[in-house]
PDB file of C-alpha atoms in Angstrom:
ATOM      1  CA  MET A 265     127.101  95.272 109.905  1.00 51.00           C
ATOM      2  CA  SER A 266     123.312  95.458 110.393  1.00 53.00           C
ATOM      3  CA  TYR A 267     121.280  98.591 110.851  1.00 53.00           C
ATOM      4  CA  ALA A 268     120.744  97.718 114.518  1.00 53.00           C
ATOM      5  CA  HIS A 269     124.475  97.681 115.182  1.00 56.00           C
ATOM      6  CA  LEU A 270     124.906 101.034 113.443  1.00 56.00           C
ATOM      7  CA  TRP A 271     122.097 102.661 115.430  1.00 52.00           C
ATOM      8  CA  ILE A 272     123.289 101.262 118.752  1.00 58.00           C
ATOM      9  CA  SER A 273     126.889 102.408 118.219  1.00 61.00           C
ATOM     10  CA  LYS A 274     125.673 105.892 117.229  1.00 59.00           C
ATOM     11  CA  CYS A 275     123.471 106.144 120.332  1.00 54.00           C
ATOM     12  CA  ILE A 276     126.311 104.949 122.572  1.00 58.00           C
ATOM     13  CA  LYS A 277     128.584 107.655 121.161  1.00 58.00           C
ATOM     14  CA  ILE A 278     125.934 110.311 121.853  1.00 55.00           C
ATOM     15  CA  THR A 279     125.485 109.042 125.414  1.00 54.00           C
ATOM     16  CA  GLN A 280     129.239 109.126 126.022  1.00 54.00           C
ATOM     17  CA  ARG A 281     129.405 112.703 124.762  1.00 54.00           C
ATOM     18  CA  LEU A 282     126.609 113.704 127.126  1.00 50.00           C
ATOM     19  CA  ARG A 283     128.390 112.129 130.101  1.00 50.00           C
ATOM     20  CA  HIS A 284     131.470 114.224 129.355  1.00 47.00           C
ATOM     21  CA  ALA A 285     129.486 117.416 128.933  1.00 46.00           C
ATOM     22  CA  HIS A 286     129.525 118.366 132.643  1.00 45.00           C
ATOM     23  CA  VAL A 287     129.869 122.018 131.898  1.00 44.00           C
ATOM     24  CA  ILE A 288     128.031 124.186 129.413  1.00 47.00           C
ATOM     25  CA  HIS A 289     129.230 127.568 128.353  1.00 48.00           C
ATOM     26  CA  MET A 290     126.964 130.577 128.109  1.00 48.00           C
ATOM     27  CA  LEU A 291     127.363 134.252 127.459  1.00 50.00           C
ATOM     28  CA  ASP A 292     126.409 136.531 130.362  1.00 51.00           C
ATOM     29  CA  ILE A 293     124.827 139.985 130.018  1.00 55.00           C
ATOM     30  CA  ASP A 294     128.202 141.642 129.345  1.00 55.00           C
ATOM     31  CA  GLY A 295     128.970 139.197 126.528  1.00 53.00           C
ATOM     32  CA  THR A 296     131.684 137.343 128.410  1.00 56.00           C
ATOM     33  CA  LEU A 297     131.769 133.592 128.520  1.00 55.00           C
ATOM     34  CA  LYS A 298     130.831 131.971 131.828  1.00 55.00           C
ATOM     35  CA  ALA A 299     130.514 128.330 132.767  1.00 53.00           C
ATOM     36  CA  ARG A 300     128.009 126.529 134.963  1.00 54.00           C
ATOM     37  CA  ALA A 301     127.096 122.933 135.630  1.00 52.00           C
ATOM     38  CA  HIS A 302     124.546 121.370 133.317  1.00 54.00           C
ATOM     39  CA  GLN A 303     121.227 121.178 135.167  1.00 53.00           C
ATOM     40  CA  GLY A 304     119.433 118.590 133.070  1.00 51.00           C
ATOM     41  CA  LEU A 305     122.064 115.905 132.569  1.00 51.00           C
ATOM     42  CA  ARG A 306     119.989 113.157 134.210  1.00 53.00           C
ATOM     43  CA  ALA A 307     116.880 114.118 132.252  1.00 51.00           C
ATOM     44  CA  SER A 308     118.799 114.165 128.972  1.00 62.00           C
ATOM     45  CA  LEU A 309     120.264 110.700 129.668  1.00 61.00           C
ATOM     46  CA  LYS A 310     116.716 109.366 130.160  1.00 65.00           C
ATOM     47  CA  GLY A 311     115.795 110.966 126.836  1.00 65.00           C
ATOM     48  CA  VAL A 312     118.749 109.332 125.152  1.00 65.00           C
ATOM     49  CA  ALA A 313     117.762 105.970 126.662  1.00 66.00           C
ATOM     50  CA  CYS A 314     114.299 106.384 125.148  1.00 63.00           C
ATOM     51  CA  LEU A 315     115.817 107.297 121.788  1.00 67.00           C
ATOM     52  CA  ILE A 316     118.065 104.239 121.949  1.00 69.00           C
ATOM     53  CA  ALA A 317     115.072 102.005 122.651  1.00 67.00           C
ATOM     54  CA  ILE A 318     113.193 103.515 119.699  1.00 68.00           C
ATOM     55  CA  ALA A 319     116.227 103.197 117.444  1.00 65.00           C
ATOM     56  CA  ILE A 320     116.686  99.546 118.387  1.00 68.00           C
ATOM     57  CA  GLY A 321     113.031  98.848 117.662  1.00 65.00           C
ATOM     58  CA  ILE A 322     113.237 100.510 114.259  1.00 65.00           C
ATOM     59  CA  ALA A 323     116.558  98.844 113.446  1.00 62.00           C
ATOM     60  CA  LEU A 324     115.216  95.404 114.304  1.00 60.00           C
ATOM     61  CA  SER A 325     112.209  95.930 112.095  1.00 60.00           C
ATOM     62  CA  ILE A 326     114.389  96.817 109.079  1.00 60.00           C
ATOM     63  CA  ALA A 327     117.417  94.634 109.860  1.00 53.00           C
ATOM     64  CA  THR A 328     118.834  92.340 107.192  1.00 54.00           C
ATOM     65  CA  PRO A 329     117.149  88.952 107.370  1.00 57.00           C
ATOM     66  CA  LEU A 330     119.367  86.023 108.350  1.00 57.00           C
ATOM     67  CA  ASP A 331     118.531  84.317 105.075  1.00 63.00           C
ATOM     68  CA  ALA A 332     120.065  87.222 103.129  1.00 66.00           C
ATOM     69  CA  GLU A 333     123.230  87.049 105.243  1.00 69.00           C
ATOM     70  CA  ALA A 334     123.454  83.306 104.625  1.00 68.00           C
ATOM     71  CA  SER A 335     123.018  83.924 100.919  1.00 75.00           C
ATOM     72  CA  ASN A 336     125.829  86.498 100.922  1.00 84.00           C
ATOM     73  CA  GLN A 337     128.072  84.012 102.726  1.00 87.00           C
ATOM     74  CA  ALA A 338     127.214  81.295 100.187  1.00 85.00           C
ATOM     75  CA  ILE A 339     128.088  83.625  97.314  1.00 89.00           C
ATOM     76  CA  ARG A 340     131.418  84.493  98.974  1.00 91.00           C
ATOM     77  CA  TYR A 341     132.253  80.793  99.356  1.00 91.00           C
ATOM     78  CA  VAL A 342     131.603  80.070  95.692  1.00 92.00           C
ATOM     79  CA  LYS A 343     133.528  83.129  94.502  1.00 93.00           C
ATOM     80  CA  ASP A 344     136.462  82.226  96.755  1.00 93.00           C
ATOM     81  CA  LEU A 345     136.448  78.640  95.487  1.00 91.00           C
ATOM     82  CA  ALA A 346     136.363  79.805  91.865  1.00 92.00           C
ATOM     83  CA  ASP A 347     139.147  82.291  92.539  1.00 92.00           C
ATOM     84  CA  TYR A 348     141.303  79.574  94.080  1.00 91.00           C
ATOM     85  CA  GLN A 349     140.509  76.743  91.650  1.00 92.00           C
ATOM     86  CA  LEU A 350     140.234  78.465  88.265  1.00 94.00           C
ATOM     87  CA  THR A 351     142.342  80.616  85.992  1.00 95.00           C
ATOM     88  CA  GLU A 352     141.180  84.213  85.601  1.00 95.00           C
ATOM     89  CA  LYS A 353     139.596  83.529  82.190  1.00 96.00           C
ATOM     90  CA  GLN A 354     137.678  80.473  83.416  1.00 96.00           C
ATOM     91  CA  GLU A 355     136.648  82.285  86.590  1.00 96.00           C
ATOM     92  CA  LYS A 356     135.133  85.114  84.541  1.00 97.00           C
ATOM     93  CA  CYS A 357     133.170  82.622  82.424  1.00 97.00           C
ATOM     94  CA  HIS A 358     132.081  80.749  85.567  1.00 97.00           C
ATOM     95  CA  HIS A 359     130.760  83.942  87.158  1.00 96.00           C
ATOM     96  CA  GLU A 360     128.825  84.860  84.019  1.00 96.00           C
ATOM     97  CA  ILE A 361     127.210  81.414  83.925  1.00 96.00           C
ATOM     98  CA  VAL A 362     126.127  81.677  87.554  1.00 95.00           C
ATOM     99  CA  TYR A 363     124.759  85.176  87.025  1.00 95.00           C
ATOM    100  CA  ARG A 364     122.825  84.136  83.925  1.00 94.00           C
ATOM    101  CA  GLU A 365     121.466  80.949  85.480  1.00 94.00           C
ATOM    102  CA  SER A 366     120.485  82.051  88.987  1.00 93.00           C
ATOM    103  CA  ARG A 367     121.565  85.660  89.640  1.00 93.00           C
ATOM    104  CA  TRP A 368     123.794  84.205  92.399  1.00 93.00           C
ATOM    105  CA  ASN A 369     120.830  82.713  94.286  1.00 92.00           C
ATOM    106  CA  TYR A 370     121.956  79.309  95.566  1.00 90.00           C
ATOM    107  CA  LYS A 371     118.341  78.396  96.385  1.00 91.00           C
ATOM    108  CA  ALA A 372     116.998  79.297  92.934  1.00 92.00           C
ATOM    109  CA  VAL A 373     114.406  77.013  91.374  1.00 93.00           C
ATOM    110  CA  GLY A 374     113.843  77.188  87.637  1.00 91.00           C
ATOM    111  CA  ASN A 375     111.478  75.657  85.078  1.00 89.00           C
ATOM    112  CA  LYS A 376     108.691  75.655  87.650  1.00 87.00           C
ATOM    113  CA  SER A 377     105.977  75.064  85.066  1.00 87.00           C
ATOM    114  CA  GLY A 378     107.972  72.458  83.113  1.00 86.00           C
ATOM    115  CA  THR A 379     108.223  68.729  83.566  1.00 87.00           C
ATOM    116  CA  LYS A 380     111.606  68.802  85.333  1.00 89.00           C
ATOM    117  CA  GLN A 381     112.586  71.576  87.734  1.00 92.00           C
ATOM    118  CA  VAL A 382     116.181  72.798  87.995  1.00 93.00           C
ATOM    119  CA  TYR A 383     117.903  73.896  91.178  1.00 94.00           C
ATOM    120  CA  GLY A 384     120.683  76.013  92.598  1.00 94.00           C
ATOM    121  CA  LEU A 385     123.329  78.360  91.305  1.00 94.00           C
ATOM    122  CA  TYR A 386     123.816  76.395  88.089  1.00 94.00           C
ATOM    123  CA  GLN A 387     120.208  75.305  87.524  1.00 93.00           C
ATOM    124  CA  MET A 388     120.997  71.607  87.396  1.00 93.00           C
ATOM    125  CA  LYS A 389     118.326  68.902  87.241  1.00 91.00           C
ATOM    126  CA  SER A 390     119.561  66.897  90.214  1.00 89.00           C
ATOM    127  CA  GLU A 391     116.957  67.135  92.952  1.00 87.00           C
ATOM    128  CA  SER A 392     119.686  66.569  95.541  1.00 87.00           C
ATOM    129  CA  LEU A 393     120.761  70.180  94.865  1.00 87.00           C
ATOM    130  CA  LYS A 394     117.421  71.461  96.118  1.00 86.00           C
ATOM    131  CA  ASN A 395     118.666  71.819  99.703  1.00 88.00           C
ATOM    132  CA  SER A 396     122.420  71.494  99.232  1.00 91.00           C
ATOM    133  CA  SER A 397     125.100  74.029 100.099  1.00 92.00           C
ATOM    134  CA  SER A 398     126.629  76.347  97.545  1.00 92.00           C
ATOM    135  CA  ILE A 399     129.945  74.510  97.940  1.00 93.00           C
ATOM    136  CA  LYS A 400     128.399  71.148  96.994  1.00 94.00           C
ATOM    137  CA  GLN A 401     126.735  72.831  94.016  1.00 95.00           C
ATOM    138  CA  PHE A 402     130.081  74.283  92.937  1.00 95.00           C
ATOM    139  CA  TRP A 403     131.832  70.898  92.995  1.00 95.00           C
ATOM    140  CA  MET A 404     129.005  69.083  91.217  1.00 95.00           C
ATOM    141  CA  TYR A 405     129.015  71.653  88.429  1.00 96.00           C
ATOM    142  CA  TYR A 406     132.833  71.684  88.366  1.00 96.00           C
ATOM    143  CA  HIS A 407     132.907  67.960  87.563  1.00 96.00           C
ATOM    144  CA  TYR A 408     129.933  68.194  85.194  1.00 96.00           C
ATOM    145  CA  VAL A 409     131.581  70.959  83.132  1.00 97.00           C
ATOM    146  CA  GLY A 410     134.865  69.038  83.015  1.00 96.00           C
ATOM    147  CA  TYR A 411     133.087  65.903  81.810  1.00 97.00           C
ATOM    148  CA  ARG A 412     130.726  67.650  79.355  1.00 97.00           C
ATOM    149  CA  TYR A 413     132.869  70.489  77.950  1.00 97.00           C
ATOM    150  CA  GLY A 414     136.403  69.260  78.552  1.00 96.00           C
ATOM    151  CA  TRP A 415     139.382  70.480  80.496  1.00 96.00           C
ATOM    152  CA  THR A 416     141.709  73.367  79.775  1.00 94.00           C
ATOM    153  CA  GLU A 417     145.478  73.062  79.461  1.00 94.00           C
ATOM    154  CA  TYR A 418     145.646  74.098  83.142  1.00 91.00           C
ATOM    155  CA  GLU A 419     143.324  71.234  84.135  1.00 92.00           C
ATOM    156  CA  ASP A 420     140.358  73.515  84.797  1.00 93.00           C
ATOM    157  CA  PRO A 421     136.872  72.618  83.590  1.00 96.00           C
ATOM    158  CA  ASN A 422     136.245  74.624  80.433  1.00 97.00           C
ATOM    159  CA  TYR A 423     133.607  77.076  81.679  1.00 97.00           C
ATOM    160  CA  CYS A 424     134.107  79.253  78.602  1.00 97.00           C
ATOM    161  CA  ASN A 425     132.986  76.356  76.353  1.00 97.00           C
ATOM    162  CA  ALA A 426     129.994  75.867  78.647  1.00 96.00           C
ATOM    163  CA  LEU A 427     129.162  79.588  78.450  1.00 96.00           C
ATOM    164  CA  HIS A 428     129.492  79.526  74.654  1.00 95.00           C
ATOM    165  CA  HIS A 429     127.094  76.559  74.524  1.00 95.00           C
ATOM    166  CA  LEU A 430     124.650  78.398  76.807  1.00 93.00           C
ATOM    167  CA  LYS A 431     124.702  81.465  74.546  1.00 93.00           C
ATOM    168  CA  THR A 432     124.443  79.595  71.220  1.00 93.00           C
ATOM    169  CA  LYS A 433     121.451  77.592  72.446  1.00 89.00           C
ATOM    170  CA  GLY A 434     119.768  80.856  73.371  1.00 81.00           C
ATOM    171  CA  TRP A 435     118.819  79.607  76.823  1.00 72.00           C
ATOM    172  CA  GLN A 436     119.904  82.820  78.498  1.00 62.00           C
TER     173      GLN A 436
END
């Protein structure tokens, strides 16, 4: 939920409370409680409306960018795919590879100063990954790891062998 939604719901709750506060209680001179109608209810509602407008303006200026929400969704897709497709051991190795390679940024670009740039969650050389979805990146790397590092007894690509190779080469 964005900051704007939080602020708006809080302001709505305050407004609803004010609408129900038809009577305020005060102590009279003798110290006994007496009740009278609230005189400034309309004025306070206008004040709340102004506060809501200010809160919305502030919330919109600090709201989560759509790109960040898309990135979070892309990460969820990849984690869900890995959870469904891989054993727990291979999933753990997969997640460590992605973290080491791109810090879970599916739009990551690496080796910017080198001769061949690498793209995506897994930092692969294929330029088609430059603008591809996280799901396509997952499946391309899934098949690459299976081909390059073999398959486990459960027919998963061996991400742990790939991670071992990554560590022994000292790339990350």
